[in-house]
Coordinates of C-alpha atoms and ligand atoms in Angstrom, one line a residue:
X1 CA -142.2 56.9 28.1
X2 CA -143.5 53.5 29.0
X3 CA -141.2 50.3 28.0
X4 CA -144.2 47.6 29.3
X5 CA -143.8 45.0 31.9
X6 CA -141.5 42.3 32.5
X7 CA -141.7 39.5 29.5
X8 CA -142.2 36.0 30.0
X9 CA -139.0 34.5 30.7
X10 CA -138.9 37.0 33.8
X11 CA -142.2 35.3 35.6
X12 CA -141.6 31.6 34.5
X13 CA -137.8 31.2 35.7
X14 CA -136.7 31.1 39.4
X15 CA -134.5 33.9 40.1
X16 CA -130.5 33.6 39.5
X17 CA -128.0 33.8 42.3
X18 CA -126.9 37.6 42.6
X19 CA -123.3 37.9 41.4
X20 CA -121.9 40.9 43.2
X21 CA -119.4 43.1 41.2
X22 CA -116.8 44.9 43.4
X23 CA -114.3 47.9 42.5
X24 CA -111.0 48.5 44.6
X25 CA -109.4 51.4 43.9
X26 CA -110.2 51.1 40.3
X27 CA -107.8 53.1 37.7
X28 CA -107.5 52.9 34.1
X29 CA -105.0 54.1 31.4
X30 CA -104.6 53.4 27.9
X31 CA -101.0 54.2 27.7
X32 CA -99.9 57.4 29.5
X33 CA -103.7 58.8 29.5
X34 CA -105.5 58.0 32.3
X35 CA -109.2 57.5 31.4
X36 CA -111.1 56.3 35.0
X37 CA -109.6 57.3 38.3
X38 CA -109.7 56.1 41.7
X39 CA -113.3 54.2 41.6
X40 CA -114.5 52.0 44.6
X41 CA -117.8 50.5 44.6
X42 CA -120.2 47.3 44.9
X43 CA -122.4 46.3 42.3
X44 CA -125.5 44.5 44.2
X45 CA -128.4 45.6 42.2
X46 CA -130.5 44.1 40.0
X47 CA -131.0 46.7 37.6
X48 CA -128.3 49.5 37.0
X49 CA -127.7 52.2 35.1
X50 CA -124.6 54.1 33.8
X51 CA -124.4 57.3 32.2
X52 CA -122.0 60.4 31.0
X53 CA -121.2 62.3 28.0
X54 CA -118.7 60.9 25.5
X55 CA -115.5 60.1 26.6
X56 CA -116.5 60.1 29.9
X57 CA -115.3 56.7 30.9
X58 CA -118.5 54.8 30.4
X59 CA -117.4 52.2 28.2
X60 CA -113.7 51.7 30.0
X61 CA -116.0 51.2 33.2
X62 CA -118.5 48.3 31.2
X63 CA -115.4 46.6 30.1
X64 CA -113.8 46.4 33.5
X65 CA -117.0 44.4 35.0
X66 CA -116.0 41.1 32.8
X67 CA -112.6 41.8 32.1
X68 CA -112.4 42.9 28.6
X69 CA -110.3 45.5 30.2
X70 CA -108.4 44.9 33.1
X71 CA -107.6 47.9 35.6
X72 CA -104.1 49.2 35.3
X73 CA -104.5 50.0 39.0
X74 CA -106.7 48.6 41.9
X75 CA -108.6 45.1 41.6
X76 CA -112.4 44.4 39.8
X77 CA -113.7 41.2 41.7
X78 CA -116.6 39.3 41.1
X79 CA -117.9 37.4 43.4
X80 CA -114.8 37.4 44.8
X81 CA -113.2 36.3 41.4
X82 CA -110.1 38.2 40.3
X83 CA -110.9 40.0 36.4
X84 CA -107.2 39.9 35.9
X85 CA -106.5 36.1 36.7
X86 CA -110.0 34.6 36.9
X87 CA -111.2 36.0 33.3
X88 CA -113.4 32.8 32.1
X89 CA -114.6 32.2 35.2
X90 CA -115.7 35.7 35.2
X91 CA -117.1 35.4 31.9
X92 CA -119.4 32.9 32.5
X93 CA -121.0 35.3 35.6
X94 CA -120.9 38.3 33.3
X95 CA -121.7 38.6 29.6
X96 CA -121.5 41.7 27.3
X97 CA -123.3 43.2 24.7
X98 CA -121.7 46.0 22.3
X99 CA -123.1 48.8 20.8
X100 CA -122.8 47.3 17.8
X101 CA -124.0 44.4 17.0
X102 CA -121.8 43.4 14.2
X103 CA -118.6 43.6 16.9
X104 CA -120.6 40.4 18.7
X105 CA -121.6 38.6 15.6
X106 CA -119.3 36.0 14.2
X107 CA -120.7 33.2 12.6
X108 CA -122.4 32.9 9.4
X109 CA -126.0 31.8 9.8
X110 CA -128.0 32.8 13.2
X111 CA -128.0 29.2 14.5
X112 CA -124.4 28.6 14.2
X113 CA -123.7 32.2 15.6
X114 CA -125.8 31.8 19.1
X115 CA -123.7 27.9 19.6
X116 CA -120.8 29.9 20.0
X117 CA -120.5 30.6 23.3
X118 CA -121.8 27.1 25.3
X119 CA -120.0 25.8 22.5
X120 CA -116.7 27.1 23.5
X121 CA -117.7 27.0 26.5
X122 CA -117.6 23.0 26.1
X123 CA -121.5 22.5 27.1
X124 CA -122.6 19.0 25.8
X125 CA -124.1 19.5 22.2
X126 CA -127.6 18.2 23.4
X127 CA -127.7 21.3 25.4
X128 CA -126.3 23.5 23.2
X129 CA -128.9 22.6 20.7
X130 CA -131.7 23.3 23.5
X131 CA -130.2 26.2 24.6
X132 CA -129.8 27.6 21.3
X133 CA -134.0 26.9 20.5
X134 CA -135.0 28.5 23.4
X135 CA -133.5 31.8 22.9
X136 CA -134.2 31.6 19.5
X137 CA -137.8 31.1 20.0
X138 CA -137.4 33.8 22.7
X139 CA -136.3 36.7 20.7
X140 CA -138.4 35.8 18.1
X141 CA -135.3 34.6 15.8
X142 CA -136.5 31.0 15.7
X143 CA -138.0 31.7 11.7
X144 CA -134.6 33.0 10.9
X145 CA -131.7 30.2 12.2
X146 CA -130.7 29.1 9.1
X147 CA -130.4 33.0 7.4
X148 CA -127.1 34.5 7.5
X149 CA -126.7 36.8 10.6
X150 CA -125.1 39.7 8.4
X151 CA -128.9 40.0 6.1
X152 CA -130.8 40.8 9.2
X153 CA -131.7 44.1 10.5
X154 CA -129.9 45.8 12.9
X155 CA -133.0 45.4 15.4
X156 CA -132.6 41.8 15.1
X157 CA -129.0 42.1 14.8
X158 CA -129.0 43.6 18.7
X159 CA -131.3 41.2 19.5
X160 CA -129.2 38.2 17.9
X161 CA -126.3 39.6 19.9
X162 CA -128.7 39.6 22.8
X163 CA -129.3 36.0 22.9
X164 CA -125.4 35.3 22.1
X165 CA -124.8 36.3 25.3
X166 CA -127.9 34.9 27.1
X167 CA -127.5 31.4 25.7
X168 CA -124.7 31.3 28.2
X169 CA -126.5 31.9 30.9
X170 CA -124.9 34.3 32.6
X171 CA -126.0 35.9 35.9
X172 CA -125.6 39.2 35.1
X173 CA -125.4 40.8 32.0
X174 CA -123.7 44.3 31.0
X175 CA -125.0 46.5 27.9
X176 CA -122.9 49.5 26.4
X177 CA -125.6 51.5 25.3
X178 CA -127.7 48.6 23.5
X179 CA -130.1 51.1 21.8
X180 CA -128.0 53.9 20.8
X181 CA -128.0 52.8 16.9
X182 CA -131.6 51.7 16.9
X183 CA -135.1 53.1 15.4
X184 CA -137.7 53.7 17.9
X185 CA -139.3 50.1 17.5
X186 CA -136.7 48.7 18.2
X187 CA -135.1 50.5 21.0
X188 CA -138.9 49.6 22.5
X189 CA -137.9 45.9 22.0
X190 CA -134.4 45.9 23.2
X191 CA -135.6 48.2 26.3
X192 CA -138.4 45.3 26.8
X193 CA -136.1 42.0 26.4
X194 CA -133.6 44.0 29.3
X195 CA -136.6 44.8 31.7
X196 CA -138.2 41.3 31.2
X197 CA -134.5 39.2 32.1
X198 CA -134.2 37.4 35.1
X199 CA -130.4 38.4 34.8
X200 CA -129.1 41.3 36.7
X201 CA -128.1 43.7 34.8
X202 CA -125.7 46.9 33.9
X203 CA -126.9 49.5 31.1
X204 CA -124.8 51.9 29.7
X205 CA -127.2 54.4 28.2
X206 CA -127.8 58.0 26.9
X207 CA -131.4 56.7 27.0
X208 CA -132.1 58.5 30.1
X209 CA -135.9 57.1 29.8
X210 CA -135.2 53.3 30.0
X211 CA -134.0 54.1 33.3
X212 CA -137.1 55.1 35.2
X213 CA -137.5 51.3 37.1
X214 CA -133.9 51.1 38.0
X215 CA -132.5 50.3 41.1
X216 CA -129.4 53.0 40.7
X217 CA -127.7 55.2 38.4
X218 CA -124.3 55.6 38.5
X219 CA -123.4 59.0 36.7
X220 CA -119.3 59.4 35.3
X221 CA -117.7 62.8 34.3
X222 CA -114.1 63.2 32.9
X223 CA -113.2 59.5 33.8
X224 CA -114.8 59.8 38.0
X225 CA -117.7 58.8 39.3
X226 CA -119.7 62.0 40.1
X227 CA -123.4 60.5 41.2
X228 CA -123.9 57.6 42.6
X229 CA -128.0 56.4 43.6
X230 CA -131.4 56.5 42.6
X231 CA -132.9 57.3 38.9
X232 CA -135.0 60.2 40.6
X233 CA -131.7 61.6 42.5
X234 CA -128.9 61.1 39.2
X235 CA -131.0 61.7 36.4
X236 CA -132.4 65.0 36.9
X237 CA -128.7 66.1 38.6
X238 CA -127.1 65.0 35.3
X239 CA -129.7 66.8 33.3
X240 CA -129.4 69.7 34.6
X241 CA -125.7 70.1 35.2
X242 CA -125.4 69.4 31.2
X243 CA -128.3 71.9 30.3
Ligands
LIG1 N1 -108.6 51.5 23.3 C1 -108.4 52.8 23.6 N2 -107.2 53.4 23.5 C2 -106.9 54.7 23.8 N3 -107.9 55.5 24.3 C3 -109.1 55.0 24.5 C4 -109.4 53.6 24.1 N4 -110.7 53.4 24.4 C5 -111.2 54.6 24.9 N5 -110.2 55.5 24.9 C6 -110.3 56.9 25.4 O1 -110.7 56.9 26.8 C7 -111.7 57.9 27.1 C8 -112.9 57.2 27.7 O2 -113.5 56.4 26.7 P1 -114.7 55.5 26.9 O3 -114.5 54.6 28.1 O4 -115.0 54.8 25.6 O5 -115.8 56.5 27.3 P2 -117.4 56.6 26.9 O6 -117.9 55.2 26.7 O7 -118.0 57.3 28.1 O8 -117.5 57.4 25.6 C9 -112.0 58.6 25.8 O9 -111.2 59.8 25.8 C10 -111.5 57.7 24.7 O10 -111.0 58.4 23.6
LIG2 MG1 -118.8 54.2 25.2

């Protein structure tokens, strides 16, 4: 499947410093059960993918790279930033973007619900107000600031959440699994708005087809990292040890 080129904002913008992401010894439990093991790796790339069955450790993993979940054992640094006693410095390198949209939005009316973040982030409010028109007008929301988030579909829903987290500015951005509740239209959209940011980003996926242009795949089983490189060399692996 073809997801089209890189949008607008890609071309126009110079490109963002490269915020590396960088696993020691990574382990994580939720109480006694251990759910990711032993993971050590460096996340350089600009665009990379992550996928597993369920329960595989996918969304333990996303969560690590900001800090939403800090590792039990073993340190996630980036750029050189300590997820355990850096977290909102670490936020403002790496934003994330839930499944579901309705976990991300918060506010009543679309306007007031992308001035969240730089608003709590303690941007001036002549910048948040710019800010918040340009992504609006980017993702097409700009007709809809003043409608109450919770009315709109869940396309533009994901793509409100989307713009949340841009809005911020972050330099690279993690998704777990952006498209999984989505029609085809708008999976098509969502795939486009991720292939045309200048962010870096990391996609949690079963959408093995939005992975084609990807720098690397990183492929987890039962909580380890069991392929680690290109699309062409994880995708067909993980195809066809889960025929
Ligand atoms: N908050 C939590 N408390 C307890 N167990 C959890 C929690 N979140 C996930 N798990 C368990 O950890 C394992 C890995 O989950 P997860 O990282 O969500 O995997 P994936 O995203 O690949 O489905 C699963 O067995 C899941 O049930
Ligand atoms: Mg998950």
């Amino acid at each position: 499947m073809h997801w089209g080129r890189r949008g607008a904002a890609a071309a126009d913008a110079p490109p963002l410093p490269r915020t590396a992401v960088e696993l020691r010894d990574v382990t994580h439990a939720y109480g006694e059960r251990t759910v990711l093991s032993d993971v050590t790796l460096t996340l350089t790339e600009s665009r990379i993918g992550v996928i597993g069955a369920n329960g595989s450790g996918k969304s333990t993993f996303a969560r690590l790279l900001n800090g939403l979940v800090v590792p039990t054992a073993g340190t996630v640094l980036v750029d050189g930033l300590d997820t355990r006693t850096q977290v909102r410095e670490v936020r403002r390198q790496v934003g994330f973007v839930f499944q579901d949209p309705d976990a991300q939005i918060v506010h009543p009316t679309v306007a007031e619900d992308v001035a969240f973040g730089p608003t709590n982030q303690g941007r001036p409010a002549d910048e948040i107000a710019r800010r918040v028109d340009e992504v609006l007008d980017r993702y097409g929301l700009d007709g809809h600031r003043d409608h109450p988030a919770h009315l709109l579909s869940g396309g533009q829903k994901q793509l409100l959440a989307i713009a949340g987290v841009l809005v911020m500015e972050p330099q690279r951005v993690v998704f777990d699994e952006p498209t999984t509740l989505l029609d085809l239209v708008n999976t098509r959209r969502v795939a486009q708005v991720i292939e045309g940011l200048r962010q870096d980003v990391v996609v949690v996926t079963h959408h093995l087809d939005l992975l084609a242009g990807f720098d690397r795949v990183l492929v987890f089983e039962d909580g380890r990292l069991a392929a680690d490189g290109s699309p062409a060399e994880t995708v067909p692996w993980y195809v066809a040890r889960n025929a």
